[in-house]
Coordinates of C-alpha atoms and ligand atoms in Angstrom, one line a residue:
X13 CA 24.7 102.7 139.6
X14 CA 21.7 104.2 140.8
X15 CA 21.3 108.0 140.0
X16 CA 21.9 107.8 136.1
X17 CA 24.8 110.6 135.6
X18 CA 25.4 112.4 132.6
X19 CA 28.6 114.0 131.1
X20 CA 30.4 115.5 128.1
X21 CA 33.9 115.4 127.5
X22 CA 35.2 118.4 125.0
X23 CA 38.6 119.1 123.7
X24 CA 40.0 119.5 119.8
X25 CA 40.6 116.3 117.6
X26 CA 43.5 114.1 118.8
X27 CA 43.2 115.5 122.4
X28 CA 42.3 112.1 123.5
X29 CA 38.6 112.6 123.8
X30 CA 38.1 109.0 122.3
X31 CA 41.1 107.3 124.8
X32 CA 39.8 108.4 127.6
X33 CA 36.2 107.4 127.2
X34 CA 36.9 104.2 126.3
X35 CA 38.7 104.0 129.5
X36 CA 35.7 105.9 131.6
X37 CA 33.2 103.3 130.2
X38 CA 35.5 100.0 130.9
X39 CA 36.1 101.6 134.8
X40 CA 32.7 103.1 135.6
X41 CA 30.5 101.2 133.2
X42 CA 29.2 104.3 131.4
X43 CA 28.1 104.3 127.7
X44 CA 30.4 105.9 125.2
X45 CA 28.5 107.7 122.7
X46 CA 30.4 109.2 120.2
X47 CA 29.2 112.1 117.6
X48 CA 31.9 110.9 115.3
X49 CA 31.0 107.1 115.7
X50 CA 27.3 108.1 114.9
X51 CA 28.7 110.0 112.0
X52 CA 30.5 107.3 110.6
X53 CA 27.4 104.7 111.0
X54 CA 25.9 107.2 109.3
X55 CA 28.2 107.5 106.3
X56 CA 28.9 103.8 105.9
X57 CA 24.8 103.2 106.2
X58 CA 24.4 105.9 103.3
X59 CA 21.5 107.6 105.2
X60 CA 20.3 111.3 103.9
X61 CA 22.7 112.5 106.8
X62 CA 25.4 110.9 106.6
X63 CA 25.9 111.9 102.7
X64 CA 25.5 115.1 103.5
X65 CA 27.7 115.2 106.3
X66 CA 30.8 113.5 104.3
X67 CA 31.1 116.6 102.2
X68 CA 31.7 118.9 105.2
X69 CA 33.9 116.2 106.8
X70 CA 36.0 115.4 104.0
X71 CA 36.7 119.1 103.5
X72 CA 37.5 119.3 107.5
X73 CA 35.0 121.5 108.4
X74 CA 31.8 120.8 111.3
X75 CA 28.8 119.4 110.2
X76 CA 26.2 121.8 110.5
X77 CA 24.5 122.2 113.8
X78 CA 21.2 121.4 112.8
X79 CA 22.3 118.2 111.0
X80 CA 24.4 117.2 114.1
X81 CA 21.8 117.9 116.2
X82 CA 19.0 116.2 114.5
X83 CA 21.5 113.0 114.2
X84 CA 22.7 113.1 118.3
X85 CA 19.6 113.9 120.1
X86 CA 17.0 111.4 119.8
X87 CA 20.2 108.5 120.7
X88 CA 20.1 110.6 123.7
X89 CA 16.8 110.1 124.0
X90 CA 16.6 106.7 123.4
X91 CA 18.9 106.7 126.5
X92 CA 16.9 107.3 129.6
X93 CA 18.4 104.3 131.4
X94 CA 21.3 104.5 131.0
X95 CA 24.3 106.8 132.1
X96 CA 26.7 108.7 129.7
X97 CA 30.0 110.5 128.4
X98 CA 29.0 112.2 125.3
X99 CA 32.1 112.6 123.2
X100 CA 31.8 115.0 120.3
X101 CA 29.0 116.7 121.3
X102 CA 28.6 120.2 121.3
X103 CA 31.1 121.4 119.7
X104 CA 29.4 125.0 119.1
X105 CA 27.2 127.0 121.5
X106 CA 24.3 126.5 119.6
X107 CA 25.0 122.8 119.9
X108 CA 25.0 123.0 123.5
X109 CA 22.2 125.2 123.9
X110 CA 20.3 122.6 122.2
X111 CA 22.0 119.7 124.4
X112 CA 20.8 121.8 127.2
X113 CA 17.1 122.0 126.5
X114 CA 17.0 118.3 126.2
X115 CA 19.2 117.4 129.9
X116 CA 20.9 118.1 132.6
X117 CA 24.6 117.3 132.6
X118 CA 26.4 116.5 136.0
X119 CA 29.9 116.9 134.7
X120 CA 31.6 118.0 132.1
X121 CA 35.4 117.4 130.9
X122 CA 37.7 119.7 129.0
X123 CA 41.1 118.4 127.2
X124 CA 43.8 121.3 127.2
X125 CA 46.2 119.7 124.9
X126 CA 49.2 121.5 123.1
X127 CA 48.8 122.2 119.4
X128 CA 52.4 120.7 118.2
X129 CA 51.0 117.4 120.3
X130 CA 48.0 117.2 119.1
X131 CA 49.2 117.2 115.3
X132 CA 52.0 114.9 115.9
X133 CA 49.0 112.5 117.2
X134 CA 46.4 112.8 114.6
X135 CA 49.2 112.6 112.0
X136 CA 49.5 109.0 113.6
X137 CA 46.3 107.8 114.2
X138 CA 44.9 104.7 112.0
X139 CA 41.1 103.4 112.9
X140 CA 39.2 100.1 112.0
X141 CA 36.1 101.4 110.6
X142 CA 33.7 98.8 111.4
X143 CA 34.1 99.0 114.9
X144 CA 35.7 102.1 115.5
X145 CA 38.7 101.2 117.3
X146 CA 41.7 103.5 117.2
X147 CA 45.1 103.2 117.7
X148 CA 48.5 105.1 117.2
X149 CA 51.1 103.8 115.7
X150 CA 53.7 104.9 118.4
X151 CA 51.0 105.2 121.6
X152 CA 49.0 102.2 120.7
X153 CA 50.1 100.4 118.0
X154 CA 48.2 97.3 116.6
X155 CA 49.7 93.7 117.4
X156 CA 50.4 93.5 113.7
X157 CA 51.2 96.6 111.8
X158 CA 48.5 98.1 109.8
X159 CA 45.8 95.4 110.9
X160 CA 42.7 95.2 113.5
X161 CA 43.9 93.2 116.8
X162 CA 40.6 91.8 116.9
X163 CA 38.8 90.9 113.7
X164 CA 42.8 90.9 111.6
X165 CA 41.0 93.4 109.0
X166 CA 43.0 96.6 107.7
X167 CA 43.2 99.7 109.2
X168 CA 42.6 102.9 108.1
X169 CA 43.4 106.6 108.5
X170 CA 40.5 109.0 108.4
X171 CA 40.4 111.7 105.8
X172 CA 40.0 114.6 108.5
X173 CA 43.8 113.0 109.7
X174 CA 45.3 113.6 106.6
X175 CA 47.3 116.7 106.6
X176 CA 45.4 118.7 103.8
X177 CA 42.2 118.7 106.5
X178 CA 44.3 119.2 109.6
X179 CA 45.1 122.5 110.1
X180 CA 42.3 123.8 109.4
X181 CA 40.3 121.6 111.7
X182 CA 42.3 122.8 114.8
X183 CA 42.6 126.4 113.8
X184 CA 38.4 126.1 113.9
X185 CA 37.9 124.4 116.9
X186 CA 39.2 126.9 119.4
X187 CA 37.3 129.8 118.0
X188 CA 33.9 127.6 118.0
X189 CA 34.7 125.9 121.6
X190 CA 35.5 129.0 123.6
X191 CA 31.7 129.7 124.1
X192 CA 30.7 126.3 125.0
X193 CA 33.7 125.8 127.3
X194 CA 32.7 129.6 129.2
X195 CA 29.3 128.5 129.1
X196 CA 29.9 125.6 130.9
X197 CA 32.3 127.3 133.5
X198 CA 29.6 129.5 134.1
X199 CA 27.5 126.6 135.2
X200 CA 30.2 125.3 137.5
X201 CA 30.2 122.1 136.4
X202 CA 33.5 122.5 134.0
X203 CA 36.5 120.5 135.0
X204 CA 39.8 121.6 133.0
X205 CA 42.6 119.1 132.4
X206 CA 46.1 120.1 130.9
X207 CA 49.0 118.1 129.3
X208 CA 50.6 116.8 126.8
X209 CA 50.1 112.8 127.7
X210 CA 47.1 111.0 128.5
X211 CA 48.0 108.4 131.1
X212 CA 49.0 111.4 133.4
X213 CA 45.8 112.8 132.6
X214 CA 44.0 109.7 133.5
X215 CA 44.5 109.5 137.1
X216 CA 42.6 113.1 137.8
X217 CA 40.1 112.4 135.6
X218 CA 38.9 109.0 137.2
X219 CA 39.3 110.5 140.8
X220 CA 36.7 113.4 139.7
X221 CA 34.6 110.5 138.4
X222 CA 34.8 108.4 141.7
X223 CA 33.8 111.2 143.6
X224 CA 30.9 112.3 141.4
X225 CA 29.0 108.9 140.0
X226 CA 26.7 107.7 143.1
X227 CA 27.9 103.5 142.4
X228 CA 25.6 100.5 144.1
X229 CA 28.4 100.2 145.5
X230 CA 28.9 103.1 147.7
X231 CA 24.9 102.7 147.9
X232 CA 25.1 98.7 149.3
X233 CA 27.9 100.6 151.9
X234 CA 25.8 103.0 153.0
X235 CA 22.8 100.7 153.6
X236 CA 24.7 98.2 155.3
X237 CA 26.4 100.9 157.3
X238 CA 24.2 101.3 160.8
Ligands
GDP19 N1 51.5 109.9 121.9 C1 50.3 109.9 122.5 N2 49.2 109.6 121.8 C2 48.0 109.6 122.4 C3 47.8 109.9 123.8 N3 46.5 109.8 124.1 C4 45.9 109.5 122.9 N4 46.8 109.3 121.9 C5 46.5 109.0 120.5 O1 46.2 110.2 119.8 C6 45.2 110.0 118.9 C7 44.0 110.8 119.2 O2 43.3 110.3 120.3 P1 41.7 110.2 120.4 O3 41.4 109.5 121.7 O4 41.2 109.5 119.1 O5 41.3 111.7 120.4 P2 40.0 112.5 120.0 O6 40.1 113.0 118.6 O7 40.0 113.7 121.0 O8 38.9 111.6 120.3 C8 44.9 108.5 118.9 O9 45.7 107.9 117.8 C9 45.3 108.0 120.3 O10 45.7 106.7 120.3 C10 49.0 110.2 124.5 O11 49.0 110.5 125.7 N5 50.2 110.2 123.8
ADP20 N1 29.5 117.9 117.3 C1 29.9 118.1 116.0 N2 29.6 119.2 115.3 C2 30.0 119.3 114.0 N3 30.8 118.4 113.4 C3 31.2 117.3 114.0 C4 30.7 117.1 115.4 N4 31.3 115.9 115.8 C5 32.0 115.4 114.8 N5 31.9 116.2 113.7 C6 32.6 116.1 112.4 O1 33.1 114.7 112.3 C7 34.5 114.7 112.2 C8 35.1 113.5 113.0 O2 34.7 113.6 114.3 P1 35.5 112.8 115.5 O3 35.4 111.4 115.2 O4 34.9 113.3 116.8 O5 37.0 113.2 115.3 P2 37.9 114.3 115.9 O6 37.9 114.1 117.4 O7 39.2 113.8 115.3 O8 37.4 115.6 115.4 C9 34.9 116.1 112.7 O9 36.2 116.5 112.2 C10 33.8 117.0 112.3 O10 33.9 117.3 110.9

């Protein structure tokens, strides 16, 4: 890769923000950064943020922005070499007008996901906390029911899954993203995807991604090509 590229990928919890990262990083070789992986490093490494973060997550609600934006930026920062789907992150305008002041994203990907979907999902989804890997026990399942296919240890499901925190996370997180989505289609750099499954999402998201990321590839044709 030679131009580093830069992108976002937004949509509400359980729209398969995390899925379809993972997938973007294994095909194009981009870095996965994650606000609620750093979140949970956070939490489990007991810094000053991350306990004060757990008592907005636990009750479902956003961190604060300038928590989340003292906790994402400098990893960005820290990432000058490298290109990027920031998954996450913003989540409110002011987050993004932060985001913005510190770079220049090239693309960025919105998740238009039906709500009964997306609580049937999350109602479903079990993680291994150490590593972050999540599955769904009718999507993805785990080879063994309830355990990690790679190190064997439990699962778990996240307290922002459980019921009590649901709802009110998705009844938040359209009236906070509308800005940042209109603010980005404003830029022209928004790319809207709708459905209710992600593998028929996945197709149109990875040609966008081949046409937009310069690869060594294409580069090596070009310089070969007389
Ligand atoms: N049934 C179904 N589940 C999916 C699909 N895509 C993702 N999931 C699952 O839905 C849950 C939420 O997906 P995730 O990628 O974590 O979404 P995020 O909250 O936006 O990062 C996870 O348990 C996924 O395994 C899909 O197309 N169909
Ligand atoms: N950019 C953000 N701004 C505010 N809170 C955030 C942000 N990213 C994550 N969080 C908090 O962390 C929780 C877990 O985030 P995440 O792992 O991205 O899960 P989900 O996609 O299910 O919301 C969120 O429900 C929210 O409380």
């Amino acid at each position: 890769m030679s131009k580093l590229f830069r992108a976002v990928i937004l949509g509400p919890p359980g729209s398969g923000k995390g899925t379809i990262s993972e997938r973007v990083a294994s095909s194009f070789g981009l870095q996965h950064l994650s606000s609620g992986d750093f979140l949970r490093e956070n939490i489990a490494a007991k810094t000053e943020a991350g306990v004060l973060a757990k008592t907005y997550i636990e009750k479902g609600a956003l961190v604060p922005d300038h928590l989340m934006t003292r906790l994402v930026l400098p990893r960005l920062v820290e990432m000058t070499r490298h290109s990027w789907l920031l998954d996450g992150f913003p989540r409110t305008l002011a987050q993004a007008e932060a985001l913005n002041s510190a770079c220049e994203l090239d693309v960025v990907i919105s998740l238009n996901i039906p709500l009964e979907t997306l609580k049937d999902r999350l109602r479903h989804r079990w993680i291994h906390p150490a590593s972050g890997r999540v599955y769904n026990m009718r999507f993805n399942p785990p080879r063994v029911q309830g355990v990690d296919d790679i190190s064997g240890e439990p699962l778990i499901q996240h307290e922002d899954d459980k019921p009590e925190a649901l709802v009110a996370r998705l009844r938040h997180y359209k009236d906070v993203a509308k800005p940042v989505i209109d603010l980005y289609r404003a830029k022209g750099i928004l790319h809207m995807f709708s459905d209710t499954e992600t593998d028929r999402i996945w197709p149109y998201v990875s040609s966008l991604l081949s046409a937009k990321i310069p690869t060594d590839r294409a580069d090596a044709q070009r310089a070969t090509t007389p």
